[in-house]
XYZ file of C-alpha atoms in Angstrom:
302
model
C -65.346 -59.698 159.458
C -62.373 -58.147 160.635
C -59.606 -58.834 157.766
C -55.243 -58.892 158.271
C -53.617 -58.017 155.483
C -49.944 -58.973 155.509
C -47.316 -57.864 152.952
C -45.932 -60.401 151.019
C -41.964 -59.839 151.191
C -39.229 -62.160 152.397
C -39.079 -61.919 156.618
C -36.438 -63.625 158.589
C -37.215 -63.690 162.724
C -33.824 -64.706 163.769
C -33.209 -66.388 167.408
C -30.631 -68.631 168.570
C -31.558 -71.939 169.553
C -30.116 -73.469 172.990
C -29.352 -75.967 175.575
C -29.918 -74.866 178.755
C -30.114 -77.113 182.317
C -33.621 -76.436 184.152
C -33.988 -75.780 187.304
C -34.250 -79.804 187.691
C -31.194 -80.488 186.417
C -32.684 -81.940 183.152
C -30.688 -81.037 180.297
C -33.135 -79.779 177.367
C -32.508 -78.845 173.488
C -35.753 -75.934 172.763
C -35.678 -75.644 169.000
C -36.020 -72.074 167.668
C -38.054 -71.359 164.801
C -37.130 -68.630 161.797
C -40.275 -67.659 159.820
C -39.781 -66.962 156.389
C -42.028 -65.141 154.573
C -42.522 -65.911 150.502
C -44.637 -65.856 148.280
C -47.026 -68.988 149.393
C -47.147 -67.461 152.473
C -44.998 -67.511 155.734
C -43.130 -70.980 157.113
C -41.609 -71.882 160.098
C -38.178 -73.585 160.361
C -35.580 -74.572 163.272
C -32.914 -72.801 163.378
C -29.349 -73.379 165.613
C -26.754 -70.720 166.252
C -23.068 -71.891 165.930
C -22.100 -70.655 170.035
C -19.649 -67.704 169.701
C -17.034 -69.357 172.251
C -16.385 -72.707 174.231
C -19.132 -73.455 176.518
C -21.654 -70.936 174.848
C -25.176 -71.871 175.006
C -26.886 -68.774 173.149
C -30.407 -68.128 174.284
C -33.899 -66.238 173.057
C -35.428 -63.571 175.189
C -37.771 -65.809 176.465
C -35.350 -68.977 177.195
C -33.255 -66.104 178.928
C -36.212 -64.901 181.033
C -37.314 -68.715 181.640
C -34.040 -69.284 182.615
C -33.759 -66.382 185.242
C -37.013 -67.214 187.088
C -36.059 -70.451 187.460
C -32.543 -70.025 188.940
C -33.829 -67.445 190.779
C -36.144 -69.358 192.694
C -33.524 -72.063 192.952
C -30.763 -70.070 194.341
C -33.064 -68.180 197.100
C -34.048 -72.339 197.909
C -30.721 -73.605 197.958
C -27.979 -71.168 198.104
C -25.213 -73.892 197.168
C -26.334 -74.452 194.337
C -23.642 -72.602 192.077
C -24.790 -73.107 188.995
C -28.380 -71.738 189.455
C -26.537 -68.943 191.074
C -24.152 -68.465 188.079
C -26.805 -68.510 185.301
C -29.025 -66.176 187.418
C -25.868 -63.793 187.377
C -25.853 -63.864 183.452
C -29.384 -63.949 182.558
C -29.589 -60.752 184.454
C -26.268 -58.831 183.511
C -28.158 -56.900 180.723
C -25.886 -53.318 180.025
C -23.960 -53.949 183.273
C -21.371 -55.823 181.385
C -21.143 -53.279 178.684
C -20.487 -50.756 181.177
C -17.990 -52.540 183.032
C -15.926 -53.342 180.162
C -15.920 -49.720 179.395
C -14.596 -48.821 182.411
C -11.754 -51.181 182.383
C -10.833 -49.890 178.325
C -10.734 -46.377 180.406
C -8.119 -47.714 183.026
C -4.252 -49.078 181.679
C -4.251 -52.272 184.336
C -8.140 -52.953 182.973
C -7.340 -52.565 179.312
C -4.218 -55.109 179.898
C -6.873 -57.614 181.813
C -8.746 -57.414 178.353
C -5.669 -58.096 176.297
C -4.323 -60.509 178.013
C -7.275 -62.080 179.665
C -5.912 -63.704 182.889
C -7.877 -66.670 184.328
C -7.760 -67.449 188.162
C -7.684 -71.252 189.053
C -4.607 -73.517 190.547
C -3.154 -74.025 187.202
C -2.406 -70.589 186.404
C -1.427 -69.515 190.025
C 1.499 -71.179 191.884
C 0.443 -71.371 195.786
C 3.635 -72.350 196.837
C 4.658 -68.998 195.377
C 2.597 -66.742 196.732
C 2.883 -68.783 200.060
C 7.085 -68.010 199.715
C 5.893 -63.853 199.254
C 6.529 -61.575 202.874
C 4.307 -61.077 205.433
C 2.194 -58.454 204.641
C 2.253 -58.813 200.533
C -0.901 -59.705 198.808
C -0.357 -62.702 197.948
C 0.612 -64.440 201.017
C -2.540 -62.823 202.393
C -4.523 -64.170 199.304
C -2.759 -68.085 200.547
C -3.608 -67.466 204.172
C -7.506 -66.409 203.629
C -7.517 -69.595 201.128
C -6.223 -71.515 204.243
C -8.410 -69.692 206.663
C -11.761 -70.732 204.599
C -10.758 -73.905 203.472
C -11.837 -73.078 199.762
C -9.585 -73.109 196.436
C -9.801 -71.034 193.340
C -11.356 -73.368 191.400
C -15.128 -73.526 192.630
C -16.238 -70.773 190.320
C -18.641 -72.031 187.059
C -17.788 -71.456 183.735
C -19.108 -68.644 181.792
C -22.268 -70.411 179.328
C -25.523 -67.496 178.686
C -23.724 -64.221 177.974
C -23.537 -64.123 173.375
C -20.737 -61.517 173.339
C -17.427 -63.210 174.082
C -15.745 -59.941 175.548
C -18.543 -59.275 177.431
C -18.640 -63.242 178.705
C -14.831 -62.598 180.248
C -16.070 -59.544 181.824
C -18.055 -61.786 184.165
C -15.557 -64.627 184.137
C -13.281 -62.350 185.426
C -15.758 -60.792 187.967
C -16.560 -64.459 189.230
C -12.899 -65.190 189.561
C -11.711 -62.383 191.378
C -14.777 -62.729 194.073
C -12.652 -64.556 196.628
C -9.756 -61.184 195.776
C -12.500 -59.123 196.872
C -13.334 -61.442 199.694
C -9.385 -61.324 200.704
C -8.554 -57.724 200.441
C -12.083 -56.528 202.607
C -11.071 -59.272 204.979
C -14.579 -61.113 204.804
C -14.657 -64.942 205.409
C -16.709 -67.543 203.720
C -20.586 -67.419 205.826
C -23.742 -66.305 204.823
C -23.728 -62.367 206.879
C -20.134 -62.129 205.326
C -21.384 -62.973 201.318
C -24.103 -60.711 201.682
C -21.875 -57.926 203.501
C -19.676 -58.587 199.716
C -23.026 -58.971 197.207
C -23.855 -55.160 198.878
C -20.507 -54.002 198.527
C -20.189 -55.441 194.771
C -23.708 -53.753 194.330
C -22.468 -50.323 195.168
C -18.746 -51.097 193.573
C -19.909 -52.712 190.419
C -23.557 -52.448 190.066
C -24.364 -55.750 188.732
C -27.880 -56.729 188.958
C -27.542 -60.013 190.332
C -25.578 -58.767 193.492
C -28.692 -56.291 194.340
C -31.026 -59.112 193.348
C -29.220 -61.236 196.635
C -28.800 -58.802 198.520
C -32.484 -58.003 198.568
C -33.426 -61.711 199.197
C -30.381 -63.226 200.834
C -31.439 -61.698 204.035
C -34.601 -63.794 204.476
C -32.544 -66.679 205.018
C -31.130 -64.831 208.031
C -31.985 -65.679 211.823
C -33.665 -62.260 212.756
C -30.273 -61.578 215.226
C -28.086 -61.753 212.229
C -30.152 -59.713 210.059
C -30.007 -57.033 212.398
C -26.612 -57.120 212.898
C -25.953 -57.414 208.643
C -28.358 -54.065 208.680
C -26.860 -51.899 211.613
C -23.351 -53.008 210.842
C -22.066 -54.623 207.756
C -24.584 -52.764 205.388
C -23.193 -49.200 206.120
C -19.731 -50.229 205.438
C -20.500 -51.722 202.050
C -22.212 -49.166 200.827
C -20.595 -46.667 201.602
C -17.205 -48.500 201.129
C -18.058 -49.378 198.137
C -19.771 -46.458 196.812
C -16.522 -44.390 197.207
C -14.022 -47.571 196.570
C -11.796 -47.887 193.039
C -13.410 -50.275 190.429
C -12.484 -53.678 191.924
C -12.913 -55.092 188.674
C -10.301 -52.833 186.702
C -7.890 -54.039 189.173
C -5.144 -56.409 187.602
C -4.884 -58.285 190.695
C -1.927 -61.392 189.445
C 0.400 -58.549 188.783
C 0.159 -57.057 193.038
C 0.905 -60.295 194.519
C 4.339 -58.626 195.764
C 2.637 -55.374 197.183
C 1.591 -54.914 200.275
C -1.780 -55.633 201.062
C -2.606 -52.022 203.213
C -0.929 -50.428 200.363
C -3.376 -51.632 198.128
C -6.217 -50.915 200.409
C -5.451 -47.190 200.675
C -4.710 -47.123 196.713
C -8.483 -48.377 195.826
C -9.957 -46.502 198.491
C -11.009 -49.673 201.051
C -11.450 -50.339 205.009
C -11.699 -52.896 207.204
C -15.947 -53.814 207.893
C -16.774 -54.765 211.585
C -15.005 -57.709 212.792
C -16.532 -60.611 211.296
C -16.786 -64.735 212.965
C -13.942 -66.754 211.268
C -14.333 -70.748 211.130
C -10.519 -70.994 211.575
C -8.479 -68.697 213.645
C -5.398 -66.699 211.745
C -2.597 -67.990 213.763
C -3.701 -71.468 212.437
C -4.021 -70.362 208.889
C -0.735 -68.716 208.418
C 0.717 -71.574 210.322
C -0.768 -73.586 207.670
C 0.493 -71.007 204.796
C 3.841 -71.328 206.499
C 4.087 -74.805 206.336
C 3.125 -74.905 202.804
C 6.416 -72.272 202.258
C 8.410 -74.787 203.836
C 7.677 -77.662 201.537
C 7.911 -75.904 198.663
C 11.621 -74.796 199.877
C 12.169 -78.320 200.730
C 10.844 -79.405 197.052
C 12.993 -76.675 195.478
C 16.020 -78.116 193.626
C 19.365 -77.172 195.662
C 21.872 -74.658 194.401
């Protein structure tokens, strides 16, 4: 008889317990257990982990990995689903983060995004503002690709899987300056044109969940389209942003006055092949236009 001997001494296993949304949308509390070891033997106990920040849902390794497969296969079945896409982003960041972060302590505008930690929604930017900036400026380009899309800046999830709070702001921050990076590679909002951006974010920032739809996205793809992504928009955003600045250093709320081709040759970026706009761009800075007109016309008189 084959005989386990186990030391007696005092062992804690220590894993965070969680709630975490399945791929059904069923909400579900998985208790963790801490095993104790003493001198009757070992015992098993739930344990919960206070979360480290608003919104935090810690998970195990094996919740985490549960939790990946299941968005994953969720996302590459429906796409719009956000918040499958979001969790697959986190539950796949692994070092990326860590990395990221250090290159933003290494840059002065990144190590002020850290301090400071800017969020990007329509409470803490004033469109009417940006709308009243010059032709050509950032931010009246930033208004006028809003406009041309038909989107706002407050579709992006909250942060919940990532345990390290800096860390979690990293990819807040990443999330929340997508539609920047949409804006200043003047991409619109279609399915060649995200995964044209997911291959230039792979090459720019390296995160594993932007190789991980750019590697499946393109199944969804008419075979036409997938051609044309391959031969045309893939070249560019590799190679683009292979040699392109750090987007994510960039502390984009404080360039809304600069000139948007300024910009582009400071971070090293071009134009990709003319992509297929829903909305022409005489119509959206028509509409950005009018929206500087009533906020002159709601401005108090001097």
């Amino acid at each position: 008889m084959l005989t386990r001997t186990i030391c007696r001494r005092n062992l804690t296993l220590r894993a965070p317990s969680s709630t975490f949304t399945r791929a059904w949308g069923a909400t579900t509390r998985l208790p963790i257990w801490t095993v104790e070891g003493s001198e009757a033997g070992p015992r098993a106990r739930p344990m919960h982990t206070k979360p480290a920040y608003q919104g935090h849902i810690p998970l195990n390794w094996f919740e985490n990995t549960l939790l990946a497969a299941g968005s994953a296969i969720m996302s590459l079945v429906d796409p719009r689903r956000g918040d499958m896409i979001a969790a697959l982003g986190e539950t796949t960041a692994g070092p990326s983060l860590s990395r990221l972060r250090d290159l933003m302590l290494e840059s002065p505008e990144g190590r002020m995004i850290l301090r400071e930690r800017p969020r990007v929604n329509s409470e803490t930017i004033n469109m009417d503002e940006l709308a009243s900036y010059p032709e050509g400026s950032f931010g009246r380009a930033y208004v006028t690709w809003l406009e041309r899309c038909g989107v706002t800046p407050d579709t992006r999830e909250p942060v919940h899987y990532i345990d390290d709070p800096e860390l979690a702001y990293v990819m807040q921050r990443y999330r929340e300056c997508h539609d920047f990076y949409h804006c200043i590679c003047n991409l619109p909002v279609n399915v060649e044109s995200e995964l044209a951006l997911k291959y230039f974010e792979f090459a720019n920032l390296g995160l594993p969940m932007t190789a991980i739809a750019a590697l499946f996205g393109p199944l969804r793809l008419s075979e036409k389209r997938r051609s044309r992504l391959f031969s045309e928009y893939v070249p560019w955003a590799l190679k683009c942003g292979g040699t392109a600045h750090s987007l994510i250093t960039v502390y984009w709320e404080r360039r809304w006055e600069q000139n948007v081709e300024d910009i582009k040759k400071e971070l090293g970026i071009w134009d990709p092949p003319e992509a297929r706009w829903s909305r022409p761009l005489i119509e959206a800075k028509a509409l950005a236009e009018r929206r500087r007109q009533a906020s002159l016309s709601r401005s108090p008189s001097d």
